[in-house]
PDB file of C-alpha atoms in Angstrom:
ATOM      1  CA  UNK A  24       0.000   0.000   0.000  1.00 68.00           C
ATOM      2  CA  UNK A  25       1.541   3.294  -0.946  1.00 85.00           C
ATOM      3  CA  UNK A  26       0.183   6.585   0.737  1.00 92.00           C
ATOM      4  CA  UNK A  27       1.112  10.104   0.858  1.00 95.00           C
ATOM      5  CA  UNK A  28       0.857  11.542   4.569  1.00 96.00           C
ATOM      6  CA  UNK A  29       0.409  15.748   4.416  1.00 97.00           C
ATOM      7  CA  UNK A  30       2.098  16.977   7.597  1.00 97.00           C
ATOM      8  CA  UNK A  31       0.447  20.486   8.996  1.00 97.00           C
ATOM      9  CA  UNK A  32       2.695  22.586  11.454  1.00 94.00           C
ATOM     10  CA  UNK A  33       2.079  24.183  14.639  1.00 92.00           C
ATOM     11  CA  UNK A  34       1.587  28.120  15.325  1.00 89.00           C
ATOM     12  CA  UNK A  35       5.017  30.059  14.815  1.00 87.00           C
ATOM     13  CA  UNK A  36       6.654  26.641  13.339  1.00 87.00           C
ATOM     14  CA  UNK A  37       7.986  25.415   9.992  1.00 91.00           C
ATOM     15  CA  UNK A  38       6.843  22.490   8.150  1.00 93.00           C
ATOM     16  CA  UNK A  39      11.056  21.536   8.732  1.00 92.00           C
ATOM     17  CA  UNK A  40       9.811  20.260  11.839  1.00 91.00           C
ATOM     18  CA  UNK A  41       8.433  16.377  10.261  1.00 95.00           C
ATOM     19  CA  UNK A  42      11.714  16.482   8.116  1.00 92.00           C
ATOM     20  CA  UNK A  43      13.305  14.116  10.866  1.00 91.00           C
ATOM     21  CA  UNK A  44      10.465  11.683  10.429  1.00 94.00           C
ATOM     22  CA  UNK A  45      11.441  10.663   6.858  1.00 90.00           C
ATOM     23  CA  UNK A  46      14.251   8.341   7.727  1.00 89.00           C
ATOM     24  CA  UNK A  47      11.625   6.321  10.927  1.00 90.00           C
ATOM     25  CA  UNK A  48       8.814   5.962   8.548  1.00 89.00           C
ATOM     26  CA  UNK A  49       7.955   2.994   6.383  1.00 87.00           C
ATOM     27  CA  UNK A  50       9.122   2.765   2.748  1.00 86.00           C
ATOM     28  CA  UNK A  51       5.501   2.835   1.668  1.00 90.00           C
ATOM     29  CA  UNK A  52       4.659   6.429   3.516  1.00 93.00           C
ATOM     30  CA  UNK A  53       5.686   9.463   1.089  1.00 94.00           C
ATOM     31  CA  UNK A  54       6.000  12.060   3.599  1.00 95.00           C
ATOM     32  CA  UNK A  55       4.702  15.607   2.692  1.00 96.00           C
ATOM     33  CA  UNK A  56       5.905  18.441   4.918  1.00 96.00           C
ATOM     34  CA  UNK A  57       3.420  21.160   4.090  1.00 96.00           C
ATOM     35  CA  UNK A  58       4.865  24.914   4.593  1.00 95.00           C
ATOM     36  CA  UNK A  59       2.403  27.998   4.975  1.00 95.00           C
ATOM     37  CA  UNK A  60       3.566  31.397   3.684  1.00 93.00           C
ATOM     38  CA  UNK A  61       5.231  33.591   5.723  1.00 89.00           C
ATOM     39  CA  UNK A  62       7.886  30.541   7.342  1.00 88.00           C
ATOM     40  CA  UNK A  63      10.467  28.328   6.145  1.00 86.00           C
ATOM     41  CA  UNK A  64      11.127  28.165   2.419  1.00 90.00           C
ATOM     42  CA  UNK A  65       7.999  30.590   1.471  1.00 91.00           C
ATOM     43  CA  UNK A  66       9.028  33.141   4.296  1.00 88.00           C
ATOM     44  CA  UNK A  67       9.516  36.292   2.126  1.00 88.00           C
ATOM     45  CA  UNK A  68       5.774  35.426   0.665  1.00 92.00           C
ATOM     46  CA  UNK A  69       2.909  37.296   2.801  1.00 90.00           C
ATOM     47  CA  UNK A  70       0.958  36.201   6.263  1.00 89.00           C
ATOM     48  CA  UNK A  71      -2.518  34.996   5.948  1.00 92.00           C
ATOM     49  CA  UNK A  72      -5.444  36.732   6.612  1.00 91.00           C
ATOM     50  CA  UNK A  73      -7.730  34.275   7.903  1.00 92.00           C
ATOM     51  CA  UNK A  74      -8.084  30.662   8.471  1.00 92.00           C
ATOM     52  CA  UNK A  75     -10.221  30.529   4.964  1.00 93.00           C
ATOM     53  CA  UNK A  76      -7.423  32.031   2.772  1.00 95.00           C
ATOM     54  CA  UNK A  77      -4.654  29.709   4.636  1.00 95.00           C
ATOM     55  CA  UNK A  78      -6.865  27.028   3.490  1.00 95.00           C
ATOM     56  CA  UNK A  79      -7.205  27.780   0.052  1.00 95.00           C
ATOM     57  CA  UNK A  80      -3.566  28.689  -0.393  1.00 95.00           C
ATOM     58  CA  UNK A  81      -2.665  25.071   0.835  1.00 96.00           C
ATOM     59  CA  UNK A  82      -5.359  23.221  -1.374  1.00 95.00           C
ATOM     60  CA  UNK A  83      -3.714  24.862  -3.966  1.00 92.00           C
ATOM     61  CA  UNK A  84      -1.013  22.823  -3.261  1.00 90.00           C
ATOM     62  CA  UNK A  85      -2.077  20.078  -2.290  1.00 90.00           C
ATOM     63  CA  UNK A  86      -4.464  19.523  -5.715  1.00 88.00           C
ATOM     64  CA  UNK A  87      -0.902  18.823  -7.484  1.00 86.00           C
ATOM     65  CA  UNK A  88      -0.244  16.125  -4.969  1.00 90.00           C
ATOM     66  CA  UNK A  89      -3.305  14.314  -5.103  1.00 89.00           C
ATOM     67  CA  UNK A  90      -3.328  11.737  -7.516  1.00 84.00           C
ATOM     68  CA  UNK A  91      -4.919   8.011  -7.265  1.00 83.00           C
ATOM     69  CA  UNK A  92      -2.689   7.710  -4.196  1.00 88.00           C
ATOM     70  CA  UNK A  93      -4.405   7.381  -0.793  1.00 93.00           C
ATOM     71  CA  UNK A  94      -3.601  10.170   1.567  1.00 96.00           C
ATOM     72  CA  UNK A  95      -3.653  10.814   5.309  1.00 97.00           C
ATOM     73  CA  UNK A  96      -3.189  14.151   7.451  1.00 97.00           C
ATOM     74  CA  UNK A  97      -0.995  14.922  10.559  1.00 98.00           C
ATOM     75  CA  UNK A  98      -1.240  17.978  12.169  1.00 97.00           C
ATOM     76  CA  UNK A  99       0.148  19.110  15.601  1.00 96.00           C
ATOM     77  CA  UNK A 100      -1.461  22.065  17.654  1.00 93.00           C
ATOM     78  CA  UNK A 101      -2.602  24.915  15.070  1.00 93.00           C
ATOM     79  CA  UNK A 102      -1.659  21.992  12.172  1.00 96.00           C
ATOM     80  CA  UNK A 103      -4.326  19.829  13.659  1.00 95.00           C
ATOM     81  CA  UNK A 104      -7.302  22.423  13.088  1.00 94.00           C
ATOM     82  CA  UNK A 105      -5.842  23.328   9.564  1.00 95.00           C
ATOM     83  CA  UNK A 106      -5.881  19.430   8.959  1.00 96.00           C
ATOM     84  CA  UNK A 107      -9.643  18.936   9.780  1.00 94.00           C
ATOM     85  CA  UNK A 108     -10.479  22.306   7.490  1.00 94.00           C
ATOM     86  CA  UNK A 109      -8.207  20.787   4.961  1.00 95.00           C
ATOM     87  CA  UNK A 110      -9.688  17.856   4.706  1.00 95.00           C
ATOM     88  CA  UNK A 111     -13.311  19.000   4.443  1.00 93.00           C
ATOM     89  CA  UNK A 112     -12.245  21.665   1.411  1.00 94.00           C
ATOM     90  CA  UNK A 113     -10.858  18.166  -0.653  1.00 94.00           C
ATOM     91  CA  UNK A 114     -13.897  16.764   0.605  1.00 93.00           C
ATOM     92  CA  UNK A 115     -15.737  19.599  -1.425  1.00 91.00           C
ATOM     93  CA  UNK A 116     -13.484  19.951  -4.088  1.00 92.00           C
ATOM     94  CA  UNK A 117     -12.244  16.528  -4.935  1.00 92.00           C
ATOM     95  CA  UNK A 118     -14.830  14.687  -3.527  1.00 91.00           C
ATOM     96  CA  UNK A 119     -11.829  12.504  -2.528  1.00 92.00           C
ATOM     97  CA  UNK A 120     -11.325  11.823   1.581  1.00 93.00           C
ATOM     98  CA  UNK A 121      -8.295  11.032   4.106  1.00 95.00           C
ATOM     99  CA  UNK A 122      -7.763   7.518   4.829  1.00 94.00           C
ATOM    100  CA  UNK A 123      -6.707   9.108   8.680  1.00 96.00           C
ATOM    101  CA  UNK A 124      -6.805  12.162  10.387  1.00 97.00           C
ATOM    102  CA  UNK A 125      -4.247  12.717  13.047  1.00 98.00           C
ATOM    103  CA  UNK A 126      -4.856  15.311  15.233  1.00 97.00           C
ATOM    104  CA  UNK A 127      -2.392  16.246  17.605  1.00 97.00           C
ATOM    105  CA  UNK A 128      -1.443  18.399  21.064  1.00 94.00           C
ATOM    106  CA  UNK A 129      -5.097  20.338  20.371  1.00 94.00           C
ATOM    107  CA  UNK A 130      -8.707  20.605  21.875  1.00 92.00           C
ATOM    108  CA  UNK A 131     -11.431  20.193  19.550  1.00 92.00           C
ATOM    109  CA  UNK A 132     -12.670  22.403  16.731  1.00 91.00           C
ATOM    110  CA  UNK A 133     -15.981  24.095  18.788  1.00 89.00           C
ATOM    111  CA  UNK A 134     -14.217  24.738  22.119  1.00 88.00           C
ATOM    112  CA  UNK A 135     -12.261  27.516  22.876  1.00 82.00           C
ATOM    113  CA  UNK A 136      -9.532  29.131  25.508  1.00 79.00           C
ATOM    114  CA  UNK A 137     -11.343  31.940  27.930  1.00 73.00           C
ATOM    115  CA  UNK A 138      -7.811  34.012  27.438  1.00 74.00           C
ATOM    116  CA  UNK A 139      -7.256  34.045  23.601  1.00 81.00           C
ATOM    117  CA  UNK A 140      -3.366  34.024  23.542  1.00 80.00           C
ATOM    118  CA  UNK A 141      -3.318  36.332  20.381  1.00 86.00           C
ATOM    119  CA  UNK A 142      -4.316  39.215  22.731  1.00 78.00           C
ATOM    120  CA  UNK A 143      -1.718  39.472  25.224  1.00 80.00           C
ATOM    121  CA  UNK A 144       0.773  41.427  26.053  1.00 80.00           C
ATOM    122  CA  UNK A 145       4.158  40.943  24.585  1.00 79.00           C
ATOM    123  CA  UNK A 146       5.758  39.819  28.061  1.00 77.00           C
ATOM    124  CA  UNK A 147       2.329  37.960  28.986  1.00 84.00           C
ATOM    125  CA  UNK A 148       2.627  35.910  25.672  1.00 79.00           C
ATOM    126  CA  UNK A 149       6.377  35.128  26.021  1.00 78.00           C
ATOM    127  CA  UNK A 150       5.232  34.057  29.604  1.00 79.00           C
ATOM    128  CA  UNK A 151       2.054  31.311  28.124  1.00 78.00           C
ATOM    129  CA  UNK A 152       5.119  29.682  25.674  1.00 78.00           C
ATOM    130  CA  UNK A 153       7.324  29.337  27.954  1.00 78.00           C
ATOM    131  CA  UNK A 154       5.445  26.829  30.150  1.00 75.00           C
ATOM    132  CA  UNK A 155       4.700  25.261  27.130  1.00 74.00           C
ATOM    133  CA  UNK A 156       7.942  24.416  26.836  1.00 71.00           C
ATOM    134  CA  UNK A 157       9.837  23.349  23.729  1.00 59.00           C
ATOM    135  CA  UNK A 158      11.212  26.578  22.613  1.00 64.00           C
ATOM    136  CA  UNK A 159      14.777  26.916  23.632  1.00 61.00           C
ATOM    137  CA  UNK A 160      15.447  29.487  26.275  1.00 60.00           C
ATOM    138  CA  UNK A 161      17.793  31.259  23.639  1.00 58.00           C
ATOM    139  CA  UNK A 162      14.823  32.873  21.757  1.00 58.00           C
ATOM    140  CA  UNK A 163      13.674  34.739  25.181  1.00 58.00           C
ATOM    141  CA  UNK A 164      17.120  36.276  25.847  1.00 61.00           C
ATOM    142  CA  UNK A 165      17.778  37.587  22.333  1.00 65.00           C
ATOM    143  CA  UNK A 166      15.747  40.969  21.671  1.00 71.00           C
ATOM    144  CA  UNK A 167      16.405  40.063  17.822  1.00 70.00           C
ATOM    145  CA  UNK A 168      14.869  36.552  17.626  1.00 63.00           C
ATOM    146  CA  UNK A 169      11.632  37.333  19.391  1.00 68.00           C
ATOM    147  CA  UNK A 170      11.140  40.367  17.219  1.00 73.00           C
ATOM    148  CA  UNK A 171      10.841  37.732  13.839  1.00 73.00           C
ATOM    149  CA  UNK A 172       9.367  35.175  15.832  1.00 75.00           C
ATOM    150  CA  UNK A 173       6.372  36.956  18.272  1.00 82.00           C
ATOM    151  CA  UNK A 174       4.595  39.130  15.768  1.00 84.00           C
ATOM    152  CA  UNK A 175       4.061  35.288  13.303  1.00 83.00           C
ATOM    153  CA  UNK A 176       3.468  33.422  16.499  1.00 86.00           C
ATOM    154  CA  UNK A 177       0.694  36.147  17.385  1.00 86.00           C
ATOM    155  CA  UNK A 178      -0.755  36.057  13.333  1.00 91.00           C
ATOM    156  CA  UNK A 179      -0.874  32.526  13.657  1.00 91.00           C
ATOM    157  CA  UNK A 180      -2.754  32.106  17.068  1.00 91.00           C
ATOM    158  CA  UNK A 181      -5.247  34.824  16.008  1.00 90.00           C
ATOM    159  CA  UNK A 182      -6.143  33.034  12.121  1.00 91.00           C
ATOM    160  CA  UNK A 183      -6.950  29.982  14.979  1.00 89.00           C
ATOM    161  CA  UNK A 184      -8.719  32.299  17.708  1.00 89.00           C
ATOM    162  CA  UNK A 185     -10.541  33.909  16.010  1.00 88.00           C
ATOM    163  CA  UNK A 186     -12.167  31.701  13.046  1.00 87.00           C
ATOM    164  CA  UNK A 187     -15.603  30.320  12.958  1.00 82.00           C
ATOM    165  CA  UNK A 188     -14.989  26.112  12.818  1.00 78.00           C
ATOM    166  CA  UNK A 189     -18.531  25.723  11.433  1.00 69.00           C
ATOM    167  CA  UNK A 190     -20.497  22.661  12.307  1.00 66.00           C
ATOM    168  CA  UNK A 191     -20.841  20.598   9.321  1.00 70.00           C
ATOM    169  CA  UNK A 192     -23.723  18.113   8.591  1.00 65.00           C
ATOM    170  CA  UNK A 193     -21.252  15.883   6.567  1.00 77.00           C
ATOM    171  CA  UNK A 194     -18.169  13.964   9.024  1.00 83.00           C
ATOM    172  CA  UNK A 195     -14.918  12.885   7.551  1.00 88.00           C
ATOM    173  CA  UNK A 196     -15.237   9.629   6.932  1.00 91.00           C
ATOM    174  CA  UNK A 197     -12.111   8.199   8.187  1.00 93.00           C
ATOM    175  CA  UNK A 198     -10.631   7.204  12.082  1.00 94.00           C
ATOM    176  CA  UNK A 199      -9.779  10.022  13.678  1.00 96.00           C
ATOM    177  CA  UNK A 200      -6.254   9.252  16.401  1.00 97.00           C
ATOM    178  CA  UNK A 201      -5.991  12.181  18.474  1.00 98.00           C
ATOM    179  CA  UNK A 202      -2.404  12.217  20.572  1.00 98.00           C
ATOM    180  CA  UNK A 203      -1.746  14.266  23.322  1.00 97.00           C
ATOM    181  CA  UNK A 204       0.996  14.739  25.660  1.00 95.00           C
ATOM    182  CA  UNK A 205      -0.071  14.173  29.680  1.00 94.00           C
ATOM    183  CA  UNK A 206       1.529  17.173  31.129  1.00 92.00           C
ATOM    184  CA  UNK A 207       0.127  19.530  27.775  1.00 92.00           C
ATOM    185  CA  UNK A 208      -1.287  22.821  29.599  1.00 88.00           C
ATOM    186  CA  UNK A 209      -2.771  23.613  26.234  1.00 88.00           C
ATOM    187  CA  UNK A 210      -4.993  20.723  26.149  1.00 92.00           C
ATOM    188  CA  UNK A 211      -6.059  20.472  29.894  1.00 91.00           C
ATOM    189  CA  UNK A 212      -9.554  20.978  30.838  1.00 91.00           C
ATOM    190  CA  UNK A 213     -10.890  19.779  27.392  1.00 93.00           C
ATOM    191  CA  UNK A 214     -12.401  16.656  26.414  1.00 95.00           C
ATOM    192  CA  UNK A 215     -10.155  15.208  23.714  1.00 96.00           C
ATOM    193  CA  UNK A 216     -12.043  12.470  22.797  1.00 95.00           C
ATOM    194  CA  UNK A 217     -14.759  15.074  21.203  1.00 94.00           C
ATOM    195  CA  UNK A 218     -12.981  14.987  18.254  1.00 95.00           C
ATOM    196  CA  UNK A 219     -15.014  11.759  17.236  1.00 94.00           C
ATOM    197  CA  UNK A 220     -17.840  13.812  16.590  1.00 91.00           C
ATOM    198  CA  UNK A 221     -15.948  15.021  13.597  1.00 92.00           C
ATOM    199  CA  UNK A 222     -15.767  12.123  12.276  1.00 90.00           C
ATOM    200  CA  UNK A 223     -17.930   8.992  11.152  1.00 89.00           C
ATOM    201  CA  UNK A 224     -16.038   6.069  12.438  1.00 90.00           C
ATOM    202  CA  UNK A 225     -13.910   5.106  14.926  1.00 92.00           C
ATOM    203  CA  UNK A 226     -12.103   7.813  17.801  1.00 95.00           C
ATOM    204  CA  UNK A 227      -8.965   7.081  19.819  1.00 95.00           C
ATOM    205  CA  UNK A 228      -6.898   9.080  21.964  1.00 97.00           C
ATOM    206  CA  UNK A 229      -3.301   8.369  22.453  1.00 97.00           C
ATOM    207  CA  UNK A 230      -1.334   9.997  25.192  1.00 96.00           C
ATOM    208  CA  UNK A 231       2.271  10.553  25.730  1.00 96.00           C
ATOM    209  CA  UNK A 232       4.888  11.533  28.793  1.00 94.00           C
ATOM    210  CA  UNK A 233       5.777  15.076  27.828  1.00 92.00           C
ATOM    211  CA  UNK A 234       4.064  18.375  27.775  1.00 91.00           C
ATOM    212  CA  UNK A 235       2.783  20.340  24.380  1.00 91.00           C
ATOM    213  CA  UNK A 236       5.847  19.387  22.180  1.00 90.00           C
ATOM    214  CA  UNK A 237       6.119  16.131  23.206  1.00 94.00           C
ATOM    215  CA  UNK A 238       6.328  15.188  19.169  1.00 93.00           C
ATOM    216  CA  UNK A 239      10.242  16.490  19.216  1.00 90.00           C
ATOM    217  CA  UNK A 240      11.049  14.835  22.215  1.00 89.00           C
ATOM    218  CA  UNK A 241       9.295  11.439  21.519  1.00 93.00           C
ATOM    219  CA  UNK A 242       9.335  11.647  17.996  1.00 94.00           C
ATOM    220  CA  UNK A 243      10.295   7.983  17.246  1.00 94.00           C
ATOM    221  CA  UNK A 244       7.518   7.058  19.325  1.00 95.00           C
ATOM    222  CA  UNK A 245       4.696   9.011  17.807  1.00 96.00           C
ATOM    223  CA  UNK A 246       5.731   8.209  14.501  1.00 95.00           C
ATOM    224  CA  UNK A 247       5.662   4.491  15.189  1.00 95.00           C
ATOM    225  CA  UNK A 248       2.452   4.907  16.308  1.00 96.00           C
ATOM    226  CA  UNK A 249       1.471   6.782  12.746  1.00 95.00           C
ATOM    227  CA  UNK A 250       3.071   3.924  11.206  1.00 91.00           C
ATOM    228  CA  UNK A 251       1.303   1.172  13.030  1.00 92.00           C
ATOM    229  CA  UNK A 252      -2.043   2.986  12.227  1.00 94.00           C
ATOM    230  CA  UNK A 253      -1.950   3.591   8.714  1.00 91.00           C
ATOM    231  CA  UNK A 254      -0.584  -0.115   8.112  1.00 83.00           C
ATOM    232  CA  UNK A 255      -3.661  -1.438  10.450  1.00 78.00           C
ATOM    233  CA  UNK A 256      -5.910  -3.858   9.004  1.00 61.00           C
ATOM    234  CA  UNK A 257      -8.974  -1.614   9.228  1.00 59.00           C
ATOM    235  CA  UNK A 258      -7.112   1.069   7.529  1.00 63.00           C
ATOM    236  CA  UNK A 259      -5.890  -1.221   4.678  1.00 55.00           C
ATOM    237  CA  UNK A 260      -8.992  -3.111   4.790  1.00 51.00           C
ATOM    238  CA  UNK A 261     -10.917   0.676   4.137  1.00 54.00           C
ATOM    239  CA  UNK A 262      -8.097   1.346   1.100  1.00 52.00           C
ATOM    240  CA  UNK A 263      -9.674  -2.321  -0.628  1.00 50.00           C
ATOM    241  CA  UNK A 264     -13.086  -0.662  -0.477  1.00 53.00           C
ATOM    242  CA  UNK A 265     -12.259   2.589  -2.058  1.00 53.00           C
ATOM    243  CA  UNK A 266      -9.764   1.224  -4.381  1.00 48.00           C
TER     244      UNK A 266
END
């Protein structure tokens, strides 16, 4: 079975970030890395508006890329919410569907933070990533680096703040795996396992030791999972029937 697995980044990041995952995946896995503008090889091109223009702009790309090959979609944090829109516009468009979506270190679509990150303070919001953890101290201490990297962190978490997920009569109709690190303060307080409602079949969450980027520091682990997934028997047994 040969399938191509689209890769979604989280807010402030690069799609660079799943380039370490090409050499743990199976043969039969084409890994996609898909960038946004404004990062990473498209960084001179211009920040998004809104959730709805990101979307378009990466359907766009991702209309070369889908041939007869079955697909999948990973996306961590902000990457997971563009996943679920993304699939829904090929949905529309294509009237093709992922075989999986992974959804990963996020709450689901409908609920919402009562303090939207994208409106604090400088010094508050360098405050709410650091607990996060993941981002090495090095960015805080150099005046420099945080003025590139807060004003596309703060673009990003306001295209996810403040769009309108809309409730949607049609589900995916794939599995949904939802991971999750145990000590993620970005994910505590929500019900995880509500993503199933976005989808028609099965829902299952996996959890991990680690806090929100626990897919750098266990990333062997999560992509065996991935792997192990997408070469399950109801997953190839679902590529027979659409085949």
């Amino acid at each position: 079975m040969k399938m191509k697995l689209f890769c979604l980044p989280y807010a402030g990041g690069s799609a660079t970030i799943y380039t370490r995952w090409k050499r743990h995946l199976h043969g039969d896995i084409e890994l996609h890395p898909v960038e946004l503008s404004g990062r990473g090889k498209r960084l001179l091109e211009p920040h998004y508006g809104s959730m709805d223009e990101l979307v378009e702009d990466l359907y766009g790309y991702l209309d070369q890329e889908l041939d007869e090959t079955d697909f999948a979609f990973f996306g961590h944090s902000m990457g997971a919410l563009i996943a679920y829109e993304l699939a829904h516009a090929v949905k529309k468009k294509r009237g093709r569907e992922p075989l999986h979506l992974f959804v990963s270190g996020t709450y689901p679509p409908h609920a919402r933070r009562s303090l939207p990150l994208h409106l604090l303070s400088d010094a508050r919001l360098q405050q709410e990533i650091r607990q996060l953890g993941g981002t090495d101290d090095e960015l805080f201490e150099r005046e420099e680096l945080l003025r590139l990297f807060l004003p596309g962190l703060r673009r990003d978490l306001e295209l996810v703040e403040t769009h309108c997920f809309k409730s949607r009569a049609e589900l995916i109709h794939c599995d949904i795996s939802v991971l999750n690190g145990k000590e993620d303060k970005a994910t505590e307080g929500f019900n995880l396992l509500e993503w199933a409602s976005y989808g028609s079949r099965g829902c299952q969450l996996y959890e991990f030791e680690g806090g929100h980027f626990f897919i750098n520091e266990h990333t062997e682990q999560v992509v065996s999972l991935i792997h192990d997934v997408l070469r399950s028997p109801v997953v190839q047994m679902s590529t027979k029937k659409e085949s």
